[in-house]
Coordinates of C-alpha atoms and ligand atoms in Angstrom, one line a residue:
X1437 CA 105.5 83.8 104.4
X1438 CA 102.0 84.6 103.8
X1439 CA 98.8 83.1 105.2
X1440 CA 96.0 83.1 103.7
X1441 CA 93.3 83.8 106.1
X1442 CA 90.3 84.2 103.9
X1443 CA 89.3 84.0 99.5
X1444 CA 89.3 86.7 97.7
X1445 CA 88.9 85.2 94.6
X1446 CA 87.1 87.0 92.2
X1447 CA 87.9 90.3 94.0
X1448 CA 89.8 93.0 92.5
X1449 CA 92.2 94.7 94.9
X1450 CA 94.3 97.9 94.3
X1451 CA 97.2 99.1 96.9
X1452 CA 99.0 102.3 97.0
X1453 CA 103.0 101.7 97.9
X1454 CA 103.1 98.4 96.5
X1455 CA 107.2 98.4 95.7
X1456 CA 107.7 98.7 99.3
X1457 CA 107.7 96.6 102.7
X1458 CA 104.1 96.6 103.9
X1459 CA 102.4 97.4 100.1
X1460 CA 104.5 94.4 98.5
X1461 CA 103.6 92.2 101.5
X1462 CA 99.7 93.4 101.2
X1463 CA 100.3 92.8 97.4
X1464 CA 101.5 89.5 97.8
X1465 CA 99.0 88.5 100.7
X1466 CA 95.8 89.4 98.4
X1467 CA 97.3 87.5 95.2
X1468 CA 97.9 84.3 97.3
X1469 CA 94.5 84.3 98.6
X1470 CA 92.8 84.5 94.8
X1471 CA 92.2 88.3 94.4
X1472 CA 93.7 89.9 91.1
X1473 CA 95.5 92.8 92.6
X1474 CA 96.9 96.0 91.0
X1475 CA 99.9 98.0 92.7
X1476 CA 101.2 101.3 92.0
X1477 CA 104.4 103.2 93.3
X1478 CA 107.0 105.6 92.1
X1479 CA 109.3 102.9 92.2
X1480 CA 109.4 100.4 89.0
X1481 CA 112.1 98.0 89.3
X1482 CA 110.7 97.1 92.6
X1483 CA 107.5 97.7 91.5
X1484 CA 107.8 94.8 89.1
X1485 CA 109.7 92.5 91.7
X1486 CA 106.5 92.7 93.8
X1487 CA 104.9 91.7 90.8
X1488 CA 106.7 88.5 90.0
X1489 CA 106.6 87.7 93.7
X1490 CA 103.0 88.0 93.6
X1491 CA 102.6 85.4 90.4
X1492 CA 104.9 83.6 92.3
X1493 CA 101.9 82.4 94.6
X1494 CA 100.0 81.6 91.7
X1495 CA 98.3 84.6 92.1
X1496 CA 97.0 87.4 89.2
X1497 CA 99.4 91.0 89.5
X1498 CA 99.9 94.1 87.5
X1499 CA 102.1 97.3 88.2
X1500 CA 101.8 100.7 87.2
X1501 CA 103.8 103.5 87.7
X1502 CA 102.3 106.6 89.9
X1503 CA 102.7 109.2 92.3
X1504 CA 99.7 108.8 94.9
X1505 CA 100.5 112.9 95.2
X1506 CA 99.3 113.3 91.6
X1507 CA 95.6 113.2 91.0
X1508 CA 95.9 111.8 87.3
X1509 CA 98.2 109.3 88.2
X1510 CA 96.6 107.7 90.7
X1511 CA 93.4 107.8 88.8
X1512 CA 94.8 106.1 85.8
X1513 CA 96.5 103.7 88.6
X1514 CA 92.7 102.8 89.6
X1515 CA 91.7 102.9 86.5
X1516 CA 94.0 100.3 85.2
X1517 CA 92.3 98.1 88.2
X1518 CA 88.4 98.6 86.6
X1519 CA 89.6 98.4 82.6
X1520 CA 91.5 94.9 83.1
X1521 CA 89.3 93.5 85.7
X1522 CA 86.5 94.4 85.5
X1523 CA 85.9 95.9 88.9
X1524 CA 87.4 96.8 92.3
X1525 CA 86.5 95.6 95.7
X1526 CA 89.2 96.4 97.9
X1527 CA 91.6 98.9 98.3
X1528 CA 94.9 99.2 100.7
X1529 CA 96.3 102.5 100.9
X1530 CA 100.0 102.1 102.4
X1531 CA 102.4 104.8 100.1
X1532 CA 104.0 107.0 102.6
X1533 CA 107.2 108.8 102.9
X1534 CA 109.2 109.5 106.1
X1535 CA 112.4 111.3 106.3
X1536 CA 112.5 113.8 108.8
X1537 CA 114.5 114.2 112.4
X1538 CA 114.1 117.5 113.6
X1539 CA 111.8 119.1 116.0
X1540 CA 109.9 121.3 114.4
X1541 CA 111.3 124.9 114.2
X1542 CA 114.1 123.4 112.2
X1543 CA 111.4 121.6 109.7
X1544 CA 112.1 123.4 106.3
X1545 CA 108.9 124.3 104.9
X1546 CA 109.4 122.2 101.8
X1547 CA 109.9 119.2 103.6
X1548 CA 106.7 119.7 105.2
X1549 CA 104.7 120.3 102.1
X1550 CA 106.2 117.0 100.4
X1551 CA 105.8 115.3 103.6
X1552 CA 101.8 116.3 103.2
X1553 CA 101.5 116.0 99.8
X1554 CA 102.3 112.2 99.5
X1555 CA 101.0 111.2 102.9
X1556 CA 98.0 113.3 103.2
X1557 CA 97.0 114.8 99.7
X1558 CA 98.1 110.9 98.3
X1559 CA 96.0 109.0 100.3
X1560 CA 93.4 111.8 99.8
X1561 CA 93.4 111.1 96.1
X1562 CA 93.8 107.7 96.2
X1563 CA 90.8 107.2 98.1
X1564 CA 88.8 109.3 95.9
X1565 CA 89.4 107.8 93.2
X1566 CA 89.0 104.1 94.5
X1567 CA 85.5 105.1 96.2
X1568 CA 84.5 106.6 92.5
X1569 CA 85.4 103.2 91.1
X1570 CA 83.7 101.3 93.9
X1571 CA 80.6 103.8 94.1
X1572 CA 80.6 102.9 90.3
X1573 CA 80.1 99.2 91.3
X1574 CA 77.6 99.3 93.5
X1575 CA 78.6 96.5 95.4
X1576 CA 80.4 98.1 98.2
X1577 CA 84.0 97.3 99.0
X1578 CA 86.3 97.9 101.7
X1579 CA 89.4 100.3 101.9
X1580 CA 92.5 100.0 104.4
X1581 CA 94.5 103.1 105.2
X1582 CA 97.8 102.7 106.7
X1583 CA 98.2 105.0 109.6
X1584 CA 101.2 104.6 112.4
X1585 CA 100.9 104.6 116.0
X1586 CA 102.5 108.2 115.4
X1587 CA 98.5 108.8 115.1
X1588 CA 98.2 108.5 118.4
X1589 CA 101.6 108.9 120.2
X1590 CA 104.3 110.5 118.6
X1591 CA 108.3 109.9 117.8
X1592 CA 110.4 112.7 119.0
X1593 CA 111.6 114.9 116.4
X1594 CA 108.6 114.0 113.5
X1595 CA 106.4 116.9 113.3
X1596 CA 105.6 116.4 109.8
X1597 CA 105.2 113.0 109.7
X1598 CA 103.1 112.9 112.8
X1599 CA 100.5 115.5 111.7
X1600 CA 100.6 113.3 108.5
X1601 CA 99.8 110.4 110.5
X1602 CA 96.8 112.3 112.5
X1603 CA 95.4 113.3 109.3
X1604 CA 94.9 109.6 108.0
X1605 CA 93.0 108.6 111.1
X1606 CA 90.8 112.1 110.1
X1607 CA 90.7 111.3 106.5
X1608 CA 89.9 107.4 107.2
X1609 CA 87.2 108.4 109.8
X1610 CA 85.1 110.8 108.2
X1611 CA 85.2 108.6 104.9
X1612 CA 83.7 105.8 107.2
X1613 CA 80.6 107.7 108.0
X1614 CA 80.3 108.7 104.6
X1615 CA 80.2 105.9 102.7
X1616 CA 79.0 103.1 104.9
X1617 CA 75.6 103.6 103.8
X1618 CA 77.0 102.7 100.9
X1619 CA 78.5 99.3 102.0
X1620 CA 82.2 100.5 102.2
X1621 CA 83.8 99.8 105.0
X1622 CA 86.7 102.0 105.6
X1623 CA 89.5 101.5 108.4
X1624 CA 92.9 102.5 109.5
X1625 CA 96.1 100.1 110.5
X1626 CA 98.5 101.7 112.7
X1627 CA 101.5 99.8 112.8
X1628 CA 104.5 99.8 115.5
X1629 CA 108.2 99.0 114.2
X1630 CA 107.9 97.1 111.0
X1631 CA 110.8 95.6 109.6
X1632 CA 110.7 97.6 105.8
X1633 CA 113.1 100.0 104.4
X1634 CA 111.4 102.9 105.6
X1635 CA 112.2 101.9 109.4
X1636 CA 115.7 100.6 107.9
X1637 CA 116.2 103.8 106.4
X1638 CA 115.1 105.8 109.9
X1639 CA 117.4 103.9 111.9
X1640 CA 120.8 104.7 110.2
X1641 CA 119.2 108.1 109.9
X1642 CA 119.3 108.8 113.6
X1643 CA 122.4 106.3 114.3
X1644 CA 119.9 104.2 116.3
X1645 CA 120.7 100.3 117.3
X1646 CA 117.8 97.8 116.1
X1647 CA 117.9 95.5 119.3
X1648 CA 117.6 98.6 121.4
X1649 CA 114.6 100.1 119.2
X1650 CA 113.0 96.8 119.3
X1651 CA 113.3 96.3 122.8
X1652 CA 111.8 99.8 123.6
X1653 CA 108.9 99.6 120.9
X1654 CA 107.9 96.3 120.8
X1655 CA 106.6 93.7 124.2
X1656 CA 108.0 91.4 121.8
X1657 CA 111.3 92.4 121.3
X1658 CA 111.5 92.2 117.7
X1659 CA 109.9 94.3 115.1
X1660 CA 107.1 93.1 113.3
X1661 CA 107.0 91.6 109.7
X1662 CA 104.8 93.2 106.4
X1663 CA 103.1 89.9 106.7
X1664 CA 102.1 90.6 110.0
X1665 CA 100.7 93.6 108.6
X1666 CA 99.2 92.2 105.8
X1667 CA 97.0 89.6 107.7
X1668 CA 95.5 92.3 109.1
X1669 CA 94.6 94.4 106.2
X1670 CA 93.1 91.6 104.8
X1671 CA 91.0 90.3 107.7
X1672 CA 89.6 94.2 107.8
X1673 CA 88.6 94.1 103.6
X1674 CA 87.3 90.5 104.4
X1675 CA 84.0 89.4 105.4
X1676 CA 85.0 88.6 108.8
X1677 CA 85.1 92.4 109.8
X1678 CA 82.0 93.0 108.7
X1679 CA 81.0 95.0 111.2
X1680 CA 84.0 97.3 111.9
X1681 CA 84.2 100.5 110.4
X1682 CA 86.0 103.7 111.0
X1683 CA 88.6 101.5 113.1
X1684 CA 92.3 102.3 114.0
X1685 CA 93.9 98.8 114.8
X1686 CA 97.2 98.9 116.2
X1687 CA 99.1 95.9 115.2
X1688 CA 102.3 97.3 117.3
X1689 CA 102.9 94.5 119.8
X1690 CA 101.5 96.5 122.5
X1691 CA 103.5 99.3 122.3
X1692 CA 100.2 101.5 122.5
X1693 CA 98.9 99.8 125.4
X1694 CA 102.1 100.6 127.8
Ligands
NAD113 N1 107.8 100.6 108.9 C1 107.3 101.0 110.0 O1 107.8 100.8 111.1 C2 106.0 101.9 110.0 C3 105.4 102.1 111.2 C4 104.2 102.8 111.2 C5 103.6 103.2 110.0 N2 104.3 102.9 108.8 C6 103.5 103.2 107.5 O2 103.4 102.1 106.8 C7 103.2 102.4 105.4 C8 104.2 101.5 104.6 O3 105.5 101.8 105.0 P1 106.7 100.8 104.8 O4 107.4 100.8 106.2 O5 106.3 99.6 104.1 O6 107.7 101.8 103.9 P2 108.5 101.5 102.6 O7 109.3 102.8 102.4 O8 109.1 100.2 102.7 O9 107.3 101.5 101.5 C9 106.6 102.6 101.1 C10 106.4 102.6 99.6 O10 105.7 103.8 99.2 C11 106.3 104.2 98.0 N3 106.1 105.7 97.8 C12 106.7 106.7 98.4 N4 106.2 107.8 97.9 C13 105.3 107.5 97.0 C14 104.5 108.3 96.1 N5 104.6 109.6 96.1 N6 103.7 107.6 95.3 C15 103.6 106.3 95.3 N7 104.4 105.5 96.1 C16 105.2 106.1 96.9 C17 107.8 103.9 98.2 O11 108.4 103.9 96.9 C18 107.7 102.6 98.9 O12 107.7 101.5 97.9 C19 103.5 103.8 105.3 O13 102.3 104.5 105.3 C20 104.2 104.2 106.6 O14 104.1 105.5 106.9 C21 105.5 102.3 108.8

């Protein structure tokens, strides 16, 4: 279910990942609440699924197809976003890959560079070409960077990922002083276990038990839900964080604070 916890109608809003657990729930979340949203990702059929989804609320949606590690995808991605509406307003960056469980002498090289080049050099590009759109604007906007609470304390055996991780708060931090004279607001979410394919898919990776996982991440016992995620990316592009910038909120059901 998702709340709406603020209007965004009238607002554009673009999100990186969008065929996924957290990016369709975003997706969703911003169509509900009036915004005409545009989401890209590298997969289509579940691409378009968000998409329906996403009408389904009554709301406005588009897909397009692109690799955030590609420059002139994403940009035609954001593109899309200005040509058909007009405009964008908020952005919610949450396209990420993680498939690695070894320490790091046994992290092959290639795997590393991939692992960078979608979660770093993506988000990199993505950014830049939403600030260009939003600079373009001149009404400011807000962008949401999905980080992990890997940026701060690590998984065993996630080198790659990890350093991915730091690299958003770095990225998401130094845009923030950059651009909020500019009226955009720039922030990071890092998230504990959320129940998506990507922790799915980590689980059966490692042979790991979901009760036991949940017990140890979360002070609530239970992983969290996209929604859960969603509400807060759209509290931090909403008016009623209009005075946080360069912020990493943990939405991780306290795991941090133990
Ligand atoms: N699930 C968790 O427990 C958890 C915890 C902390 C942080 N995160 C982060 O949250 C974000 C969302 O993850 P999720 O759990 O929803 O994962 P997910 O795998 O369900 O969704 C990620 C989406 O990104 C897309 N994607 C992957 N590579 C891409 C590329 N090169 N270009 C465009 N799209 C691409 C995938 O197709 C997928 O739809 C990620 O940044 C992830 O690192 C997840």
């Amino acid at each position: 279910m998702s709340r709406v916890i603020t209007s965004f109608t009238g607002e554009v809003a673009f999100v990186t990942g969008g065929s996924g657990g957290m990016g369709r729930a975003v997706s969703i979340a911003f169509a509900a609440a009036g915004a005409s949203v545009v989401l890209c990702d590298v997969a289509d059929d579940t691409g378009e699924e968000t998409v329906s989804l996403a009408r389904d609320t009554g709301g406005t949606a588009i897909f397009v197809h692109a690799d955030v590690a590609d420059a002139a995808q994403v940009e035609a991605a954001v593109g899309v976003a200005v040509e058909q509406f007009g405009r964008l307003d908020c952005a919610v960056n949450a396209a990420a890959i993680e498939n690695e469980s070894v320490p790091l002498h046994e992290c092959d090289d290639a795997s590393f560079d991939r692992m960078q080049a979608v979660n770093v050099r993506g988000l990199f590009l993505s950014m830049k070409a939403e600030l260009r759109a939003m600079l373009a604007g001149s009404h400011g906007g807000a962008i949401v960077n999905i980080a992990s609470t890997n940026s701060f304390r690590p998984q065993p055996n996630q080198p790659a990922y990890t350093a991915s991780k730091h690299a958003v708060l770095g990225l998401t931090r130094s845009a923030a002083i950059d651009y909020a004279p500019m009226g955009i607001r720039i922030n990071a979410i890092c998230p504990g276990g959320i129940d998506t394919p990507m922790l799915r898919n980590a689980m059966a990776r490692r042979g790991r038990d979901p009760q036991e996982v949940a017990g140890r991440l979360s002070l609530l016992g239970r992983f969290g839900r996209p929604e859960e995620i969603a509400a807060a990316a759209l509290w931090l592009c909403s008016e009623g964080s209009s005075y946080t910038l360069g912020h990493a909120l943990s939405v991780d059901a306290g795991y941090l604070a133990r």
